[in-house]
Amino acid sequence: MKKLLILALIITISACKEEPKVDYTVVTGKITNKASGDFSIQSFDRTFEKTLEVSEDGTFADTLTVDGNSYVLYDGKNPIFMHLESGYNLNVTYDATDFDNTLTITGKGSEINNYLLSKRKNQKELFGNSKDTYSLDEAEYKEKMGSIKDTQLALLESVKGIPGDYLEKEKRNLNYSYLYKLSDYQGAHRYFTKQQDFEVTEGFLNELEGLDYNSVDDFEFSQDYKRLVTSNYRKEATDLSKKDSIENDIAFLKTVSSIDNEVIKNGLLFDHATFGITYTKDLDTYYNTYMANSTDDDNNAIITEKYNKLQALNAGKPSPQFVNYENYKGGKTSLSDLKGKYVYIDVWATWCAPCLGEIPSLKKVEKQFHDNNIEFVSISIDKLPDHEKWKTMIEEKELGGVQLFADNDWKSKFVTDYQIEGIPRFILIDPEGNIVDANAPRPSNSKLTELFTELSI
């Protein structure tokens, strides 16, 4: 009897012990017909990126330590937007040649991720063609956005197995998405209808009034909430820029620095600096303003590394090189081949709308300075599967200058050496191969021709 009591006690104690907390996520799967190139996972805030190894049969498996929620699995063509938490064990399979119809996600955590797949698919179908939707009048547009929100909410509530905490956050997120689409309407309507003086009527944005911009939970969970918060402080920064006659990017850092909430302040500072530091005209002031106000050591280390690399791109420094890039007209071209002339470089891609928007202006500038001591070079960072699309666009749009195809898209050494985080990006190099401006004015900016004239090009 005594032995039985002891055994029962042991069983009871064992049953009461907490299961060890899992602080990692397992992601496995198989890709059929995968094209060449990397397969990676990246967090939305770009603080985490890892290349996943894919075996010859297309299978992959990795264990990840995640400290956020939103990630993207990407094979170079097909993005899979995912929600990851510690303890998830997900299996992802698809045929790369029929991605939309074959993508399957199973395992622990699959309920939320399958909801996200359905949500994105429905959003795309419901929103329709951007030009048609943004060209609607105010009443029609608002009604359509409201209908999309209601449909997405019904989808969310129909899914079984979604945890209550996620459910409540996602309900708020759907409303933030609706509000962001309203705030986005004026600028998009101007763009698609070519009515640059268009203004939304008084009351159109009433639903944004009184919005709380200090919710850490929503800031970390909802990309659209973060966009709304960012937009709010951008407006304040514009006012400060005009008032104090300072550059808008510096004004934004100063405006955000007054936020009391450390998480939101640090998040906005980092999001802006990740791209902004590579574009700013006053690198030292930008960096010092950022560092004086950010209290996140990990973020600061990333921005400091960027700053140190950007020091090598100051005016007068030797330009990073590109070597043996494919030339549309045949053969290979290196930057050194163009020595003796100024070189104006346009880094672009066929999928980049702002890049395409610069083409008419670029053609005009090329024509104006055609007989001068300058070469106009366009470097496409399209991925290899879009190589033919690149060639076709050159033909159809009758692109001039020297048309080159980078050797490894975004990861090309020339692109990473110039710390290019967004396109289009324009660079001006002098006849000796030194940097004149690592962030040269765009062709549509009159300051470009002023700069060329000043340099006697």
Coordinates of C-alpha atoms in Angstrom, one line a residue:
M1 CA 0.0 0.0 0.0
K2 CA 2.8 2.4 0.9
K3 CA 4.5 1.8 -2.5
L4 CA 1.2 2.5 -4.3
L5 CA 0.8 5.8 -2.4
I6 CA 4.3 6.9 -3.3
L7 CA 3.7 5.9 -6.9
A8 CA 0.5 7.9 -7.0
L9 CA 2.3 10.9 -5.4
I10 CA 5.0 10.8 -8.1
I11 CA 2.3 10.6 -10.9
T12 CA 0.5 13.6 -9.3
I13 CA 3.6 15.7 -9.1
S14 CA 4.6 14.8 -12.7
A15 CA 1.1 15.7 -13.9
C16 CA 1.3 19.1 -12.2
K17 CA 4.6 20.1 -13.6
E18 CA 4.4 22.8 -16.3
E19 CA 5.4 21.8 -19.8
P20 CA 8.6 23.6 -20.8
K21 CA 7.9 26.8 -22.7
V22 CA 8.9 26.6 -26.4
D23 CA 10.7 29.7 -27.5
Y24 CA 11.1 28.8 -31.2
T25 CA 9.0 28.2 -34.3
V26 CA 9.5 25.2 -36.7
V27 CA 8.9 25.8 -40.4
T28 CA 9.1 22.9 -42.8
G29 CA 7.8 22.2 -46.2
K30 CA 8.4 21.3 -49.9
I31 CA 8.5 23.5 -53.0
T32 CA 7.8 21.7 -56.3
N33 CA 9.4 23.2 -59.5
K34 CA 11.4 25.8 -57.5
A35 CA 13.4 28.2 -59.7
S36 CA 17.0 28.9 -59.0
G37 CA 17.7 31.5 -56.3
D38 CA 17.5 32.0 -52.6
F39 CA 14.6 31.0 -50.4
S40 CA 14.4 33.3 -47.4
I41 CA 12.3 34.5 -44.5
Q42 CA 12.2 38.1 -43.5
S43 CA 10.3 40.1 -40.8
F44 CA 8.1 42.9 -41.9
D45 CA 10.2 45.4 -39.9
R46 CA 13.4 44.1 -41.7
T47 CA 15.2 43.5 -38.5
F48 CA 15.4 39.8 -39.2
E49 CA 16.3 37.9 -42.4
K50 CA 17.5 34.3 -42.9
T51 CA 18.1 32.2 -46.0
L52 CA 16.6 28.8 -45.7
E53 CA 18.3 25.8 -47.3
V54 CA 16.2 23.9 -49.9
S55 CA 17.3 20.4 -50.8
E56 CA 17.3 19.0 -54.3
D57 CA 13.9 17.5 -53.8
G58 CA 12.5 20.8 -52.8
T59 CA 12.1 20.1 -49.1
F60 CA 13.2 22.5 -46.4
A61 CA 13.2 22.6 -42.6
D62 CA 14.3 25.3 -40.1
T63 CA 13.9 26.3 -36.5
L64 CA 13.5 30.0 -35.9
T65 CA 13.6 32.2 -32.9
V66 CA 10.9 34.8 -33.5
D67 CA 10.2 38.0 -31.6
G68 CA 7.6 39.5 -33.8
N69 CA 4.4 38.5 -35.6
S70 CA 4.6 39.3 -39.3
Y71 CA 7.0 37.5 -41.7
V72 CA 7.4 36.8 -45.3
L73 CA 8.6 33.6 -46.9
Y74 CA 10.0 34.4 -50.3
D75 CA 11.4 32.2 -53.1
G76 CA 12.2 35.1 -55.4
K77 CA 8.8 35.2 -57.0
N78 CA 6.1 34.0 -54.7
P79 CA 5.7 35.8 -51.3
I80 CA 3.9 34.0 -48.4
F81 CA 2.8 36.4 -45.7
M82 CA 2.7 34.7 -42.4
H83 CA 2.0 35.1 -38.7
L84 CA 4.6 33.3 -36.5
E85 CA 4.7 32.8 -32.8
S86 CA 6.9 30.7 -30.5
G87 CA 5.5 27.2 -30.4
Y88 CA 4.2 27.1 -33.9
N89 CA 5.0 24.1 -36.1
L90 CA 4.1 24.8 -39.6
N91 CA 4.4 22.9 -42.9
V92 CA 4.2 24.8 -46.1
T93 CA 3.9 23.2 -49.6
Y94 CA 3.3 24.5 -53.1
D95 CA 4.1 24.2 -56.7
A96 CA 6.0 27.3 -57.8
T97 CA 4.5 27.1 -61.3
D98 CA 0.9 27.2 -59.9
F99 CA 1.4 29.0 -56.6
D100 CA -2.1 30.4 -56.0
N101 CA -3.8 27.1 -56.5
T102 CA -1.4 24.8 -54.7
L103 CA -0.2 26.7 -51.6
T104 CA -1.1 24.7 -48.4
I105 CA -0.3 25.4 -44.8
T106 CA -0.8 22.8 -42.1
G107 CA 0.3 22.2 -38.5
K108 CA 0.1 24.2 -35.3
G109 CA -0.6 27.8 -36.0
S110 CA -2.1 27.0 -39.4
E111 CA -5.6 28.4 -38.6
I112 CA -4.3 32.0 -38.4
N113 CA -2.1 31.6 -41.5
N114 CA -4.8 30.0 -43.6
Y115 CA -7.1 32.9 -42.6
L116 CA -4.4 35.3 -43.8
L117 CA -4.2 33.5 -47.1
S118 CA -7.9 33.8 -47.6
K119 CA -7.9 37.4 -46.4
R120 CA -5.3 38.5 -48.9
K121 CA -6.9 36.6 -51.8
N122 CA -10.3 38.2 -51.0
Q123 CA -8.8 41.6 -50.5
K124 CA -7.3 41.4 -54.0
E125 CA -10.5 40.3 -55.6
L126 CA -12.7 42.8 -53.7
F127 CA -10.5 45.8 -54.2
G128 CA -10.1 45.1 -58.0
N129 CA -8.1 47.3 -60.3
S130 CA -6.4 50.1 -58.5
K131 CA -7.0 52.7 -61.2
D132 CA -10.7 51.9 -61.4
T133 CA -11.2 51.8 -57.6
Y134 CA -9.2 55.0 -56.8
S135 CA -11.0 56.8 -59.6
L136 CA -14.4 56.3 -58.0
D137 CA -16.0 59.3 -56.5
E138 CA -15.9 59.8 -52.7
A139 CA -19.2 58.2 -51.9
E140 CA -18.7 55.1 -54.1
Y141 CA -15.1 54.7 -52.8
K142 CA -16.1 54.9 -49.2
E143 CA -19.0 52.5 -49.7
K144 CA -16.7 50.0 -51.4
M145 CA -14.1 50.2 -48.6
G146 CA -16.8 49.7 -46.0
S147 CA -18.1 46.7 -47.9
I148 CA -14.6 45.2 -48.0
K149 CA -14.2 45.7 -44.3
D150 CA -17.5 44.0 -43.5
T151 CA -16.7 41.0 -45.8
Q152 CA -13.3 40.5 -44.2
L153 CA -14.8 40.7 -40.8
A154 CA -17.3 38.0 -41.7
L155 CA -14.5 35.9 -43.0
L156 CA -12.5 36.3 -39.8
E157 CA -15.5 35.3 -37.6
S158 CA -16.2 32.3 -39.7
V159 CA -12.7 30.7 -39.1
K160 CA -12.6 28.2 -36.3
G161 CA -9.6 27.8 -33.9
I162 CA -8.3 31.4 -33.9
P163 CA -7.2 32.4 -30.4
G164 CA -9.3 35.1 -28.8
D165 CA -6.4 37.6 -28.3
Y166 CA -5.6 37.4 -32.0
L167 CA -9.2 37.7 -33.0
E168 CA -9.7 41.0 -31.1
K169 CA -6.5 42.5 -32.5
E170 CA -7.4 41.5 -36.0
K171 CA -10.8 43.0 -35.7
R172 CA -9.2 46.3 -34.8
N173 CA -6.7 45.8 -37.7
L174 CA -9.5 45.4 -40.2
N175 CA -10.8 48.8 -39.1
Y176 CA -7.4 50.3 -39.3
S177 CA -7.1 49.0 -42.8
Y178 CA -10.4 50.7 -43.7
L179 CA -9.3 54.0 -42.2
Y180 CA -5.9 53.8 -43.9
K181 CA -7.6 53.3 -47.3
L182 CA -9.7 56.4 -46.6
S183 CA -6.6 58.4 -45.8
D184 CA -4.9 57.1 -48.9
Y185 CA -7.7 58.1 -51.2
Q186 CA -6.9 61.8 -51.9
G187 CA -3.4 61.2 -53.1
A188 CA -4.3 58.0 -55.1
H189 CA -7.3 59.7 -56.7
R190 CA -5.1 62.6 -57.8
Y191 CA -2.6 60.2 -59.3
F192 CA -5.0 58.0 -61.3
T193 CA -7.4 60.8 -62.4
K194 CA -4.6 63.3 -63.1
Q195 CA -6.5 65.9 -61.0
Q196 CA -3.7 67.3 -59.0
D197 CA -5.8 69.9 -57.3
F198 CA -8.4 67.3 -56.0
E199 CA -9.3 67.7 -52.3
V200 CA -11.6 65.4 -50.4
T201 CA -14.7 67.1 -49.0
E202 CA -15.0 68.2 -45.4
G203 CA -16.1 65.3 -43.3
F204 CA -14.7 62.5 -45.6
L205 CA -12.0 61.7 -43.0
N206 CA -14.2 62.2 -39.9
E207 CA -13.7 58.6 -38.8
L208 CA -10.0 59.3 -38.2
E209 CA -10.8 62.0 -35.7
G210 CA -9.9 61.1 -32.2
L211 CA -7.8 58.1 -33.3
D212 CA -5.5 56.9 -30.5
Y213 CA -1.9 57.0 -31.8
N214 CA -0.4 55.5 -28.7
S215 CA -1.5 51.8 -28.7
V216 CA 1.7 49.7 -28.5
D217 CA -0.3 46.5 -29.0
D218 CA -1.8 47.8 -32.3
F219 CA 1.5 49.4 -33.4
E220 CA 3.3 46.0 -33.1
F221 CA 0.4 44.0 -34.6
S222 CA -1.1 46.1 -37.4
Q223 CA 0.9 47.4 -40.4
D224 CA -2.0 49.7 -41.3
Y225 CA -2.2 51.2 -37.8
K226 CA 1.6 51.8 -38.0
R227 CA 1.0 53.5 -41.4
L228 CA -1.7 55.7 -39.8
V229 CA 0.6 56.7 -36.9
T230 CA 3.4 57.4 -39.4
S231 CA 1.2 59.5 -41.6
N232 CA 0.0 61.5 -38.5
Y233 CA 3.6 62.4 -37.6
R234 CA 4.6 63.1 -41.2
K235 CA 2.0 65.9 -41.3
E236 CA 3.4 67.4 -38.1
A237 CA 6.9 67.0 -39.6
T238 CA 5.9 68.9 -42.7
D239 CA 4.7 71.8 -40.6
L240 CA 7.9 71.8 -38.6
S241 CA 10.0 71.7 -41.8
K242 CA 8.3 74.8 -43.1
K243 CA 8.4 76.6 -39.7
D244 CA 12.1 76.0 -39.0
S245 CA 13.3 75.8 -42.7
I246 CA 14.8 72.3 -42.2
E247 CA 14.8 69.2 -44.5
N248 CA 11.7 67.1 -44.1
D249 CA 13.6 64.0 -43.1
I250 CA 15.3 65.7 -40.2
A251 CA 12.0 67.3 -39.2
F252 CA 10.4 63.9 -39.1
L253 CA 13.1 62.5 -36.7
K254 CA 12.7 65.6 -34.5
T255 CA 8.9 65.3 -34.5
V256 CA 8.9 61.6 -33.6
S257 CA 11.5 62.1 -30.9
S258 CA 8.9 64.0 -28.8
I259 CA 6.7 60.8 -28.5
D260 CA 6.6 59.6 -24.9
N261 CA 6.1 55.9 -25.7
E262 CA 9.5 54.4 -26.2
V263 CA 8.2 51.4 -28.3
I264 CA 6.4 53.6 -30.8
K265 CA 9.1 56.3 -30.8
N266 CA 11.9 53.8 -31.4
G267 CA 9.8 51.9 -34.0
L268 CA 9.1 55.0 -36.1
L269 CA 12.7 56.3 -35.8
F270 CA 14.1 52.9 -37.0
D271 CA 11.5 52.4 -39.8
H272 CA 12.4 55.9 -41.1
A273 CA 16.2 55.5 -40.7
T274 CA 16.4 52.1 -42.4
F275 CA 15.6 53.8 -45.7
G276 CA 16.0 57.5 -44.9
I277 CA 19.6 57.4 -43.9
T278 CA 20.5 56.1 -47.4
Y279 CA 18.7 59.1 -49.0
T280 CA 19.4 62.0 -46.7
K281 CA 21.3 65.0 -48.0
D282 CA 22.9 65.7 -44.6
L283 CA 24.1 62.3 -43.4
D284 CA 25.8 63.5 -40.2
T285 CA 22.9 65.6 -39.0
Y286 CA 20.5 62.8 -39.8
Y287 CA 22.6 60.2 -38.0
N288 CA 23.2 62.3 -34.9
T289 CA 19.6 63.3 -34.6
Y290 CA 18.6 59.6 -34.8
M291 CA 21.2 58.5 -32.3
A292 CA 20.3 61.3 -29.8
N293 CA 16.8 60.0 -29.6
S294 CA 16.6 56.3 -30.2
T295 CA 17.0 54.1 -27.1
D296 CA 17.0 50.7 -28.8
D297 CA 20.5 49.3 -28.8
D298 CA 19.9 46.7 -31.4
N299 CA 18.3 49.2 -33.8
N300 CA 21.1 51.7 -33.1
A301 CA 23.8 49.1 -34.0
I302 CA 22.1 48.4 -37.4
I303 CA 21.8 52.2 -38.2
T304 CA 25.4 52.8 -37.1
E305 CA 26.6 50.1 -39.4
K306 CA 24.7 51.7 -42.3
Y307 CA 26.1 55.1 -41.4
N308 CA 29.7 53.8 -41.4
K309 CA 29.2 52.2 -44.8
L310 CA 27.6 55.4 -46.2
Q311 CA 30.7 57.4 -45.2
A312 CA 32.4 55.7 -48.1
L313 CA 29.8 57.3 -50.4
N314 CA 30.6 60.9 -49.7
A315 CA 31.3 63.2 -52.6
G316 CA 34.8 62.8 -53.9
K317 CA 35.2 59.2 -52.8
P318 CA 35.9 56.5 -55.4
S319 CA 32.6 55.0 -56.6
P320 CA 31.9 51.3 -56.0
Q321 CA 32.2 49.3 -59.2
F322 CA 30.0 47.1 -61.3
V323 CA 31.8 44.6 -63.4
N324 CA 30.6 42.7 -66.6
Y325 CA 26.9 43.5 -66.4
E326 CA 25.0 42.3 -69.4
N327 CA 24.5 45.0 -72.0
Y328 CA 21.2 45.0 -73.9
K329 CA 23.0 45.8 -77.1
G330 CA 25.4 42.9 -76.6
G331 CA 28.4 42.0 -74.6
K332 CA 29.3 43.1 -71.1
T333 CA 29.9 46.5 -69.6
S334 CA 31.8 47.6 -66.5
L335 CA 31.8 51.0 -64.9
S336 CA 35.5 51.3 -65.6
D337 CA 34.7 51.1 -69.4
L338 CA 33.0 54.5 -69.0
K339 CA 35.9 56.3 -67.4
G340 CA 36.6 59.7 -68.9
K341 CA 32.9 60.8 -68.9
Y342 CA 30.4 61.7 -66.3
V343 CA 28.1 58.8 -65.6
Y344 CA 24.5 59.3 -64.6
I345 CA 23.1 55.9 -63.3
D346 CA 19.5 55.0 -62.9
V347 CA 18.9 51.9 -60.7
W348 CA 15.4 50.6 -61.6
A349 CA 13.2 47.6 -62.3
T350 CA 10.4 46.8 -64.6
W351 CA 7.9 46.3 -61.8
C352 CA 8.7 49.7 -60.1
A353 CA 6.0 52.2 -60.9
P354 CA 8.0 55.3 -59.7
C355 CA 10.9 54.1 -61.9
L356 CA 8.6 53.9 -65.0
G357 CA 7.2 57.4 -64.1
E358 CA 10.7 58.9 -64.5
I359 CA 11.3 57.5 -68.0
P360 CA 9.7 60.4 -69.9
S361 CA 11.8 62.9 -68.0
L362 CA 14.9 60.8 -68.4
K363 CA 14.5 60.7 -72.1
K364 CA 14.2 64.5 -72.2
V365 CA 17.4 64.9 -70.2
E366 CA 19.2 62.3 -72.3
K367 CA 18.2 64.2 -75.5
Q368 CA 19.2 67.6 -74.0
F369 CA 22.7 66.3 -73.0
H370 CA 23.2 63.7 -75.8
D371 CA 26.3 65.3 -77.3
N372 CA 27.9 66.2 -74.0
N373 CA 30.5 64.4 -71.9
I374 CA 28.1 62.2 -70.1
E375 CA 26.8 58.6 -70.3
F376 CA 23.3 57.7 -69.2
V377 CA 23.3 54.2 -67.7
S378 CA 20.2 52.3 -66.5
I379 CA 20.8 49.3 -64.3
S380 CA 17.9 46.9 -63.9
I381 CA 17.8 44.9 -60.7
D382 CA 15.0 42.7 -62.0
K383 CA 15.3 39.1 -60.9
L384 CA 16.5 36.6 -63.5
P385 CA 13.0 35.2 -64.3
D386 CA 12.1 38.7 -65.5
H387 CA 15.1 39.0 -67.8
E388 CA 12.9 38.8 -71.0
K389 CA 10.4 41.2 -69.5
W390 CA 13.4 43.7 -69.1
K391 CA 14.4 43.2 -72.8
T392 CA 10.8 43.6 -74.0
M393 CA 10.3 46.8 -72.0
I394 CA 13.5 48.4 -73.4
E395 CA 12.1 47.7 -76.9
E396 CA 8.5 48.8 -76.3
K397 CA 9.4 52.0 -74.4
E398 CA 12.4 52.7 -76.7
L399 CA 14.8 53.2 -73.8
G400 CA 18.0 54.9 -74.7
G401 CA 21.4 55.2 -73.0
V402 CA 23.3 52.1 -71.8
Q403 CA 20.9 49.5 -70.6
L404 CA 22.4 47.0 -68.2
F405 CA 21.1 44.0 -66.2
A406 CA 22.6 43.6 -62.7
D407 CA 24.3 40.3 -61.9
N408 CA 22.3 39.5 -58.7
D409 CA 19.3 41.8 -58.5
W410 CA 19.0 43.5 -55.0
K411 CA 22.1 41.5 -53.8
S412 CA 24.4 42.7 -56.5
K413 CA 27.5 44.1 -55.0
F414 CA 27.1 47.5 -56.7
V415 CA 23.6 47.8 -55.1
T416 CA 24.7 46.7 -51.6
D417 CA 27.8 48.9 -51.7
Y418 CA 25.6 51.9 -52.5
Q419 CA 23.3 50.8 -49.6
I420 CA 20.3 51.0 -52.0
E421 CA 17.1 50.2 -50.1
G422 CA 14.6 51.5 -52.5
I423 CA 14.3 52.5 -56.2
P424 CA 14.5 54.4 -58.3
R425 CA 17.9 55.5 -57.2
F426 CA 20.1 57.9 -59.2
I427 CA 23.8 58.3 -58.9
L428 CA 26.2 60.7 -60.6
I429 CA 29.9 59.8 -61.0
D430 CA 32.7 62.1 -62.4
P431 CA 35.1 61.3 -65.3
E432 CA 37.7 60.0 -62.8
G433 CA 35.3 57.5 -61.3
N434 CA 34.6 59.5 -58.2
I435 CA 31.2 60.1 -56.6
V436 CA 29.6 63.5 -57.4
D437 CA 26.3 62.6 -55.7
A438 CA 25.3 59.2 -54.4
N439 CA 21.7 60.5 -54.3
A440 CA 21.5 62.6 -57.4
P441 CA 18.3 64.4 -58.3
R442 CA 15.7 62.5 -60.3
P443 CA 15.3 63.4 -64.0
S444 CA 11.9 65.0 -63.2
N445 CA 13.6 67.4 -60.8
S446 CA 14.9 70.6 -62.4
K447 CA 17.8 70.5 -60.0
L448 CA 19.4 67.8 -62.1
T449 CA 19.9 70.0 -65.2
E450 CA 21.0 72.8 -62.9
L451 CA 23.6 70.4 -61.5
F452 CA 24.7 69.3 -65.0
T453 CA 25.0 73.0 -66.0
E454 CA 27.0 73.9 -62.9
L455 CA 29.4 71.0 -63.6
S456 CA 29.7 72.3 -67.3
I457 CA 28.6 68.9 -68.6

